[in-house]
Coordinates of C-alpha atoms and ligand atoms in Angstrom, one line a residue:
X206 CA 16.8 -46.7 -107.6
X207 CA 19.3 -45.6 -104.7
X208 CA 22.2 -48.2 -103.8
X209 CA 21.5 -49.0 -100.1
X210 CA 23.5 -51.4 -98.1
X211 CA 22.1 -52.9 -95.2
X212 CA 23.3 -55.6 -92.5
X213 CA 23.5 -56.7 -88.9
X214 CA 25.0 -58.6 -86.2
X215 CA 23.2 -59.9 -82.5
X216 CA 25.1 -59.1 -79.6
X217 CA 26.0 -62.2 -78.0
X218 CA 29.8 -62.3 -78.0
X219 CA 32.8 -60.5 -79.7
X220 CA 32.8 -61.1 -83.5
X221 CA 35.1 -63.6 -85.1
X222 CA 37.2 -64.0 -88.3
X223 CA 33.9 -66.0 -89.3
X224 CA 32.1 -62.9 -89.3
X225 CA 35.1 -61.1 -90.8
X226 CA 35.2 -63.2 -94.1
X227 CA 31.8 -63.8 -94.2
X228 CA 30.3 -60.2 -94.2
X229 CA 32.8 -57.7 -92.6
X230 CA 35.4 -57.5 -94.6
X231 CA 33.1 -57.1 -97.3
X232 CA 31.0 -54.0 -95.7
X233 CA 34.4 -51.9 -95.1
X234 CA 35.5 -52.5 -98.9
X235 CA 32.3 -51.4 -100.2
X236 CA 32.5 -48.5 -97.5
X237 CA 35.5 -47.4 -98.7
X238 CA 34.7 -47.6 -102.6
X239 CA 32.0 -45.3 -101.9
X240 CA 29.8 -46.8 -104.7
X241 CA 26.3 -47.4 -103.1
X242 CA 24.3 -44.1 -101.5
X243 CA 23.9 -44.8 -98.1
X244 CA 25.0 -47.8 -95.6
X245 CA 23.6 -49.0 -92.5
X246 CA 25.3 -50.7 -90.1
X247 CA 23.2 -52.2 -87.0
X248 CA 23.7 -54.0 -83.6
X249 CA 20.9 -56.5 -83.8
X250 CA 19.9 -56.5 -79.8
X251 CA 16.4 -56.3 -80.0
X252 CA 16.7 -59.4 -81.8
X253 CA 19.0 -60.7 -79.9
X254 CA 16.6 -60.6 -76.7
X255 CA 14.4 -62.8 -78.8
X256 CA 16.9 -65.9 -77.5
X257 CA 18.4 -64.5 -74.8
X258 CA 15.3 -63.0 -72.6
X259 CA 16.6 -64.5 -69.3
X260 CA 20.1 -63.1 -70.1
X261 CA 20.0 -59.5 -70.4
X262 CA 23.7 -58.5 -69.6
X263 CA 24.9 -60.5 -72.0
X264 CA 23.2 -58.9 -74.8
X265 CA 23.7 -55.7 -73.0
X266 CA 27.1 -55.9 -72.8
X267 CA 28.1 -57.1 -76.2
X268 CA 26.8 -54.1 -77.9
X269 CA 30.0 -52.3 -76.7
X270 CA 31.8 -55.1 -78.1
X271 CA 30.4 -55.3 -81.5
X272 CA 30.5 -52.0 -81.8
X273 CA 34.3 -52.1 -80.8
X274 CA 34.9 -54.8 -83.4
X275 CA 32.7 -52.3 -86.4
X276 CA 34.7 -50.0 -85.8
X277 CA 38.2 -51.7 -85.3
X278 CA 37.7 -53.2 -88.8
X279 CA 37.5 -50.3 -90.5
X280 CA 33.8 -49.3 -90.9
X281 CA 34.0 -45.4 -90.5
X282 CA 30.9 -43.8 -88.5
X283 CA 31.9 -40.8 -90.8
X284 CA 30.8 -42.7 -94.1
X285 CA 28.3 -45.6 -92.3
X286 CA 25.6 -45.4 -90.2
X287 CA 26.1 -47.3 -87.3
X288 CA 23.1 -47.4 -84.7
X289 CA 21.9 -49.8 -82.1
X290 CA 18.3 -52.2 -83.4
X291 CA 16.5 -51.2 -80.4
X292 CA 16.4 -47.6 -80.2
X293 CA 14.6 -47.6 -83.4
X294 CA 10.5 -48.1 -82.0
X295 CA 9.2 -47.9 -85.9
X296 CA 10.7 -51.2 -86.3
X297 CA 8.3 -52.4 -84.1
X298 CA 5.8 -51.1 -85.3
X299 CA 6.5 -52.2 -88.8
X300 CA 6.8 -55.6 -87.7
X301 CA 3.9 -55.4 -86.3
X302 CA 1.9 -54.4 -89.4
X303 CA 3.9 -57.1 -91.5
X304 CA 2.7 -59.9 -89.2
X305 CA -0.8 -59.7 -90.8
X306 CA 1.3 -60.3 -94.0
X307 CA 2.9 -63.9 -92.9
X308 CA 1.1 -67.2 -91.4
X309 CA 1.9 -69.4 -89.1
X310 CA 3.1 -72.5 -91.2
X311 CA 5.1 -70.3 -93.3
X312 CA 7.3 -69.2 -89.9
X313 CA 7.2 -72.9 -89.2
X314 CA 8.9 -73.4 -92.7
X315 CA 11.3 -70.7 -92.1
X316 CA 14.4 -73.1 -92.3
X317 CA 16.6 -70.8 -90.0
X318 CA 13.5 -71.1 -87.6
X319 CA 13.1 -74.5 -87.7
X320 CA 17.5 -75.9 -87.1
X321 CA 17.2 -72.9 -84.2
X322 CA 14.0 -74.2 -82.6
X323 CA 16.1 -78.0 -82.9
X324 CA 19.3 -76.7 -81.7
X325 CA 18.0 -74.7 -78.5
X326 CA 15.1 -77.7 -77.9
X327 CA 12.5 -75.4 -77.0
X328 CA 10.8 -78.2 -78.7
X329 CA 7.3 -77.2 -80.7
X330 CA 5.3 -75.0 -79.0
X331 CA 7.4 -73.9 -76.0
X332 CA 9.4 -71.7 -78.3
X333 CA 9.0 -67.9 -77.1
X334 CA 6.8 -65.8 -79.9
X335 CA 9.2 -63.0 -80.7
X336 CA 11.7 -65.6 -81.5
X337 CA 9.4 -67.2 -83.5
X338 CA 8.4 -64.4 -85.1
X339 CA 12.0 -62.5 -85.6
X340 CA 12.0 -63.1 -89.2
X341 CA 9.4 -60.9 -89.2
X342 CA 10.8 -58.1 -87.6
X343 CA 13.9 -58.9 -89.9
X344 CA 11.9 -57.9 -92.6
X345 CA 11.1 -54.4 -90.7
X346 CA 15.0 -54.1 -90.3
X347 CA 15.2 -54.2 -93.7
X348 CA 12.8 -52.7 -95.6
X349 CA 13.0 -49.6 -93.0
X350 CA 15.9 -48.3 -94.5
X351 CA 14.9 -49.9 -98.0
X352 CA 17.9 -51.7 -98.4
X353 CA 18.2 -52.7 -101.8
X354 CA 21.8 -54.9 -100.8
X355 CA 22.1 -56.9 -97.8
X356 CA 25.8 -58.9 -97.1
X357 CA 24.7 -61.5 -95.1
X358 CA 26.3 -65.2 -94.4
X359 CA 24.4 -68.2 -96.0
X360 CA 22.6 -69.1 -93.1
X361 CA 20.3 -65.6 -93.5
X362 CA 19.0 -66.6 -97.0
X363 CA 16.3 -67.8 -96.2
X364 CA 15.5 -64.6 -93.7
X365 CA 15.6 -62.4 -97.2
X366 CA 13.5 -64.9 -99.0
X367 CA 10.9 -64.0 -96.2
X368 CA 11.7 -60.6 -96.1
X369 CA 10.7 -60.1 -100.3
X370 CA 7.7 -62.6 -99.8
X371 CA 6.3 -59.5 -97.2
X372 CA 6.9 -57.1 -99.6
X373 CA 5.6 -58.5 -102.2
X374 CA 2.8 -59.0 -100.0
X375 CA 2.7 -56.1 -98.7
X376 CA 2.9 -54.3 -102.1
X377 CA 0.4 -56.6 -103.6
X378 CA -2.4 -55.7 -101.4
X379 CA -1.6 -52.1 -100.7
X380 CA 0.5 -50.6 -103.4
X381 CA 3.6 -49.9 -104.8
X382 CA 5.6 -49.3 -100.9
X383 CA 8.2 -51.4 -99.8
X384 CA 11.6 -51.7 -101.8
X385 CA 12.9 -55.6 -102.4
X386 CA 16.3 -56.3 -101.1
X387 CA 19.0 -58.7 -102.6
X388 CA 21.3 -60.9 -100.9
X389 CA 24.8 -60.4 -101.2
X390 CA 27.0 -63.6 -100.0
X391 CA 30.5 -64.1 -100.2
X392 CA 32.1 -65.2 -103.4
X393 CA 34.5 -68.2 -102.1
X394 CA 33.2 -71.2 -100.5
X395 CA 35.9 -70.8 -97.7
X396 CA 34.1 -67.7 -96.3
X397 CA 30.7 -68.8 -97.2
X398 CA 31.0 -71.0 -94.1
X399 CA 34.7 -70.7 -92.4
X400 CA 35.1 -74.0 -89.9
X401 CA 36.3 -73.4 -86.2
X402 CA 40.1 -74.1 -85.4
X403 CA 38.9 -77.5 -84.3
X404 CA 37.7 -78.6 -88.2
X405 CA 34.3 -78.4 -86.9
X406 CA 31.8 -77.0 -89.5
X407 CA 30.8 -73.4 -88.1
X408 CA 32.8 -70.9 -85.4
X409 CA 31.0 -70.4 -82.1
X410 CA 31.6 -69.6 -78.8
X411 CA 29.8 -72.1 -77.3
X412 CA 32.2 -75.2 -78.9
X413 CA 35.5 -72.7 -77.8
X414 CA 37.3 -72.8 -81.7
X415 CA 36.7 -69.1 -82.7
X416 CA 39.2 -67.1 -83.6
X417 CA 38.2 -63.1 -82.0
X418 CA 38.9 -60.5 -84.3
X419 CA 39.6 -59.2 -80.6
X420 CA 42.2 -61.8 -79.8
X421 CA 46.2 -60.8 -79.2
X422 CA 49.0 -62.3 -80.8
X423 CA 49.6 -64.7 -78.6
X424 CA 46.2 -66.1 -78.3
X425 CA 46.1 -66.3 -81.8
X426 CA 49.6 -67.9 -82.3
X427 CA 48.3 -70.8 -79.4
X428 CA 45.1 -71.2 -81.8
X429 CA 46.6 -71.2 -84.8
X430 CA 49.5 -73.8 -83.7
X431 CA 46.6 -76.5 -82.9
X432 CA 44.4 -76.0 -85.7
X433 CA 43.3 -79.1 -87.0
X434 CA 44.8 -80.3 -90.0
X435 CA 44.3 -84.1 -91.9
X436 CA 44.4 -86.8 -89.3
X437 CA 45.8 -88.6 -91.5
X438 CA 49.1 -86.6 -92.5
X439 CA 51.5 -88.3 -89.5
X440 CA 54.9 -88.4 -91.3
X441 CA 56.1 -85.0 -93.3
X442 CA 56.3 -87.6 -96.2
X443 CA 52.8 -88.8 -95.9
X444 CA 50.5 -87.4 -98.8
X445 CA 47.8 -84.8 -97.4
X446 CA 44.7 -83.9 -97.7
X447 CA 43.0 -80.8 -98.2
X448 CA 39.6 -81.7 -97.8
X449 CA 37.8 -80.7 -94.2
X450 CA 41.7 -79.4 -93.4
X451 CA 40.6 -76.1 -91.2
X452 CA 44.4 -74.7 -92.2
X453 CA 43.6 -74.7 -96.1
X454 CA 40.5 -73.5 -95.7
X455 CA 41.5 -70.5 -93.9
X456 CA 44.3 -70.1 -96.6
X457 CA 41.2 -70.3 -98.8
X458 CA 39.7 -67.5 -97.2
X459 CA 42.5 -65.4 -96.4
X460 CA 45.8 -65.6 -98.7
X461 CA 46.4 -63.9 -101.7
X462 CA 49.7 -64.5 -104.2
X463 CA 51.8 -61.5 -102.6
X464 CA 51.5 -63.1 -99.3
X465 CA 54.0 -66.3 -101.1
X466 CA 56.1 -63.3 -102.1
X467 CA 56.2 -61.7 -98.7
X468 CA 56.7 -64.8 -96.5
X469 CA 57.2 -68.3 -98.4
X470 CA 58.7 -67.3 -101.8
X471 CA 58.9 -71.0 -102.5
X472 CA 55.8 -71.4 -103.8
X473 CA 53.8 -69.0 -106.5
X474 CA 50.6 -69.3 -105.0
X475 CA 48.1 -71.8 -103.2
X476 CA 47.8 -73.8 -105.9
X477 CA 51.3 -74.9 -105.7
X478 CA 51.5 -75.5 -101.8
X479 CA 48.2 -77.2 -102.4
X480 CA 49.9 -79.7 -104.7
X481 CA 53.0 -79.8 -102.4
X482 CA 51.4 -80.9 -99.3
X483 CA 48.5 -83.5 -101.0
X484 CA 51.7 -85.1 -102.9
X485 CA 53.3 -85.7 -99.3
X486 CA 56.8 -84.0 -97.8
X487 CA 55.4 -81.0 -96.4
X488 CA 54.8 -80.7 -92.6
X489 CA 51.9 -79.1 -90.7
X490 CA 53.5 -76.8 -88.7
X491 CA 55.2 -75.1 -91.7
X492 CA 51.6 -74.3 -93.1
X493 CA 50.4 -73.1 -89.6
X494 CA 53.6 -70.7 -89.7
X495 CA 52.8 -69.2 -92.7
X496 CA 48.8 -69.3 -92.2
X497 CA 50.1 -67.3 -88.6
X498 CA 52.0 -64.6 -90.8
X499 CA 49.3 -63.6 -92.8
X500 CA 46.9 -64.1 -90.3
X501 CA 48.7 -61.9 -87.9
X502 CA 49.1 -59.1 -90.6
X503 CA 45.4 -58.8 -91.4
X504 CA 44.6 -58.4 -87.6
X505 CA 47.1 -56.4 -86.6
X506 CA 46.0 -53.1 -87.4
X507 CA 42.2 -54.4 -86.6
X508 CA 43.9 -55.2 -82.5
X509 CA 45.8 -51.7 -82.8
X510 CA 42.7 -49.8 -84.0
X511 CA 40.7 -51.5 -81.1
X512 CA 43.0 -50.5 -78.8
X513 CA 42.6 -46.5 -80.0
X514 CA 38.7 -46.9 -79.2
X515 CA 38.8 -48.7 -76.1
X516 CA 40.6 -45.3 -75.0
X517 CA 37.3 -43.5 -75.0
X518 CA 34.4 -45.9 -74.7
X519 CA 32.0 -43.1 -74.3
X520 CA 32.6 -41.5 -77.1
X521 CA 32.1 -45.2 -79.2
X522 CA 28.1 -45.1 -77.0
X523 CA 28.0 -41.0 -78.9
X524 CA 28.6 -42.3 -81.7
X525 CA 25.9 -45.4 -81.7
X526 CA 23.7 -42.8 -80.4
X527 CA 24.1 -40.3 -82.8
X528 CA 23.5 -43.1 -85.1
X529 CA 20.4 -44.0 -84.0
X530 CA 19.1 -40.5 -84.2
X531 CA 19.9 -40.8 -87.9
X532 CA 18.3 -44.1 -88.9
X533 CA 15.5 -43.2 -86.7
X534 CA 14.6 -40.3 -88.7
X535 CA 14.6 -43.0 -92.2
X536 CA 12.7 -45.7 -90.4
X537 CA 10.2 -42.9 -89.5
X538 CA 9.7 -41.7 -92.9
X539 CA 9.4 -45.3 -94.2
X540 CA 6.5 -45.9 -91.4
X541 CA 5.1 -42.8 -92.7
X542 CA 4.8 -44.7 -96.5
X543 CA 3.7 -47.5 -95.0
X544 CA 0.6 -45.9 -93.2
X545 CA -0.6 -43.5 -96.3
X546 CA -0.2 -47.0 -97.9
X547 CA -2.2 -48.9 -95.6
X548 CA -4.4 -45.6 -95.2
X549 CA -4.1 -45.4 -91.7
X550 CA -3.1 -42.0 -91.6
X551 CA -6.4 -40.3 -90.8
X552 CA -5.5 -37.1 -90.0
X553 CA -3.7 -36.6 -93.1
X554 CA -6.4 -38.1 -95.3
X555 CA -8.7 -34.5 -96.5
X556 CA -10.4 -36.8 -98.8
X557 CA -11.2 -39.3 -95.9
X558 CA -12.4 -36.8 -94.3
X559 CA -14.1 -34.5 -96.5
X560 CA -16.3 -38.1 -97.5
X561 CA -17.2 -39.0 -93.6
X562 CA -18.2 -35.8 -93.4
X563 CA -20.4 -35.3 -97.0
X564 CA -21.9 -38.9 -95.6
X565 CA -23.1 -37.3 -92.3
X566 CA -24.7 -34.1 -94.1
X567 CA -26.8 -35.9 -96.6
X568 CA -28.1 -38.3 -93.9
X569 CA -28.7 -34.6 -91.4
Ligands
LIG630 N1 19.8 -62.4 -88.2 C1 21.0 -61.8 -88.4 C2 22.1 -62.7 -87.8 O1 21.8 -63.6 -87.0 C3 21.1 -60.4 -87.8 C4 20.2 -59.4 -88.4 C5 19.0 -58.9 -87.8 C6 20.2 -58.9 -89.7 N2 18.4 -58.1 -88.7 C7 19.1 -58.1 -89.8 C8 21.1 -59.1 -90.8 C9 18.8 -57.4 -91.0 C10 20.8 -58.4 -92.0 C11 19.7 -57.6 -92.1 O2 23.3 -62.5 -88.1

């Protein structure tokens, strides 16, 4: 079975150094060990719009922005497929064939549905369909390009649970069709769920503590420098704690030994400043420095490589074009599958045919 790597991301702001540990920095590793067969890389807008009807400009003009931040990280439009959700139509119409495949009360389980539907109170039945039903047109995005690996965050799991059930659904009733994808998630806790600068428990926009992949260095420096750290580590000499610290976590997420080497060749590794700042005599700010240095090395080249792109954003919309082109030509051989599976391709079908008509001359 071919190796094929699928993800996304909805345009509705620049992407962060959440989205870099939890999914990004993985795609452009895997991109560049070249060992899978074909990766996709989409800007999720369509599904986007499913939240954001009354704000079209917003979605509209993140895709620039996302695309900006693919490629500033490293994914290579030369090895990756990058295209753009809605210029794909046979992901509607797959969707639209897989929602005979899914009921009601199993969207209304859906747990990403359900926090959503809580956290933007549109409150039971006032909730717009096509948000309600985006994890079925997830499941299109997917199986379009018969992804077999999917690097997602945590909070998608349950989206790929829902995404196999229609498959096996789908398969179940009309043969062999679909291909079942598999999540990949991060392997460290850290970047399963990286907190905002503020200690809070997830990155957005909306509560200001993100960290843009897009940010300079002084923007960054400012953020870093008022992280928060343990409340309860006033005096250097105070013990500290690690536990909801922001600053460790990001260490967690982002420091390897040869950074110690490189900038605080004190210490071996993070084990060892670990046990120097939870035994006490070890102040904040010197943790923030060093988080800063490495911090600042990682995103360098992502700033520098941005700034190359946003030389010539119209060749960055040829290049999501050309994209699309590409994946739309995969999607449509997929729908093809999918309607000699479902057997709705009647002018291909002889033997349909041939029958209807064999039925018509014995009754003449
Ligand atoms: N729901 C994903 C998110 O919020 C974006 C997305 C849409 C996606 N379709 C996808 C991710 C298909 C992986 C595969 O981040």
């Amino acid at each position: 079975m071919p190796k094929i790597i699928l993800t996304g991301d909805r345009p509705t702001g620049r992407l962060h150094i959440g989205h870099y540990v939890g999914s990004l920095r993985r795609r452009v590793q895997i991109q560049n060990a070249g060992d899978y067969d074909k990766m996709f890389v989409f800007i999720a807008d369509a599904q986007a719009l499913t939240d954001n009807a009354d704000n079209p400009d917003k979605v509209r003009e993140n895709v620039i922005e996302v695309a900006l931040d693919y490629l500033s990280v490293g994914l290579d439009p030369a090895k990756t497929c990058i295209f753009i959700q809605s210029q794909i139509p046979e992901l509607c119409e797959l969707a639209f064939y897989y929602m005979n495949m899914v009921t009601v009360s199993r969207l209304q389980r859906n747990p990403t549905v359900k926090t959503e539907i809580q956290m933007r109170g549109f409150g039971g039945e006032s909730i717009p369909v096509g948000f309600f039903t985006y994890p079925i047109s997830q499941a299109a995005d997917i199986t379009a390009f018969e992804a077999t690996i999917v690097p997602v965050g945590e909070d998608q799991k349950p989206m790929l649970e829902q995404t196999c059930e229609i498959v096996r659904r789908f398969n179940h009733i009309y043969g062999d069709t679909l291909v079942e994808p598999n999540i990949l998630l991060p392997d460290n806790a850290a970047c399963l769920r990286l907190p905002g600068t503020d200690g809070k428990a997830k990155m957005s926009k909306s509560l200001g503590n993100c960290i843009y992949l897009s940010d300079d260095a002084a923007t960054l420096k400012k953020k870093v420098m008022s992280m928060y750290t343990d409340p309860e580590h006033v005096h250097v000499e105070d013990p500290g704690h690690l536990e909801g610290n922001a600053v460790f976590t990001y260490l967690d997420a982002f420091c390897k030994d040869e950074h110690f080497a490189a900038y605080w060749p004190d210490y071996d590794n993070l084990q060892a400043l670990k046990d120097h700042y939870t035994r006490g005599g070890l102040g904040d700010m010197k943790v923030k420095k060093f988080l800063l240095k490495i911090l600042d090395a990682e995103l360098e080249p992502i700033r520098a490589r941005r700034k190359e792109y946003e030389k010539d954003i119209p060749a960055v919309y040829q290049m999501l074009q050309r994209g699309s082109e590409e994946a739309r030509q995969v999607a449509a051989r997929t729908l093809d599958k999918v309607r000699h599976a479902m057997r709705i391709d009647y002018f291909n079908d002889t033997e349909l045919i041939a029958q209807q008509a064999q039925k018509y001359q014995q009754q003449s």
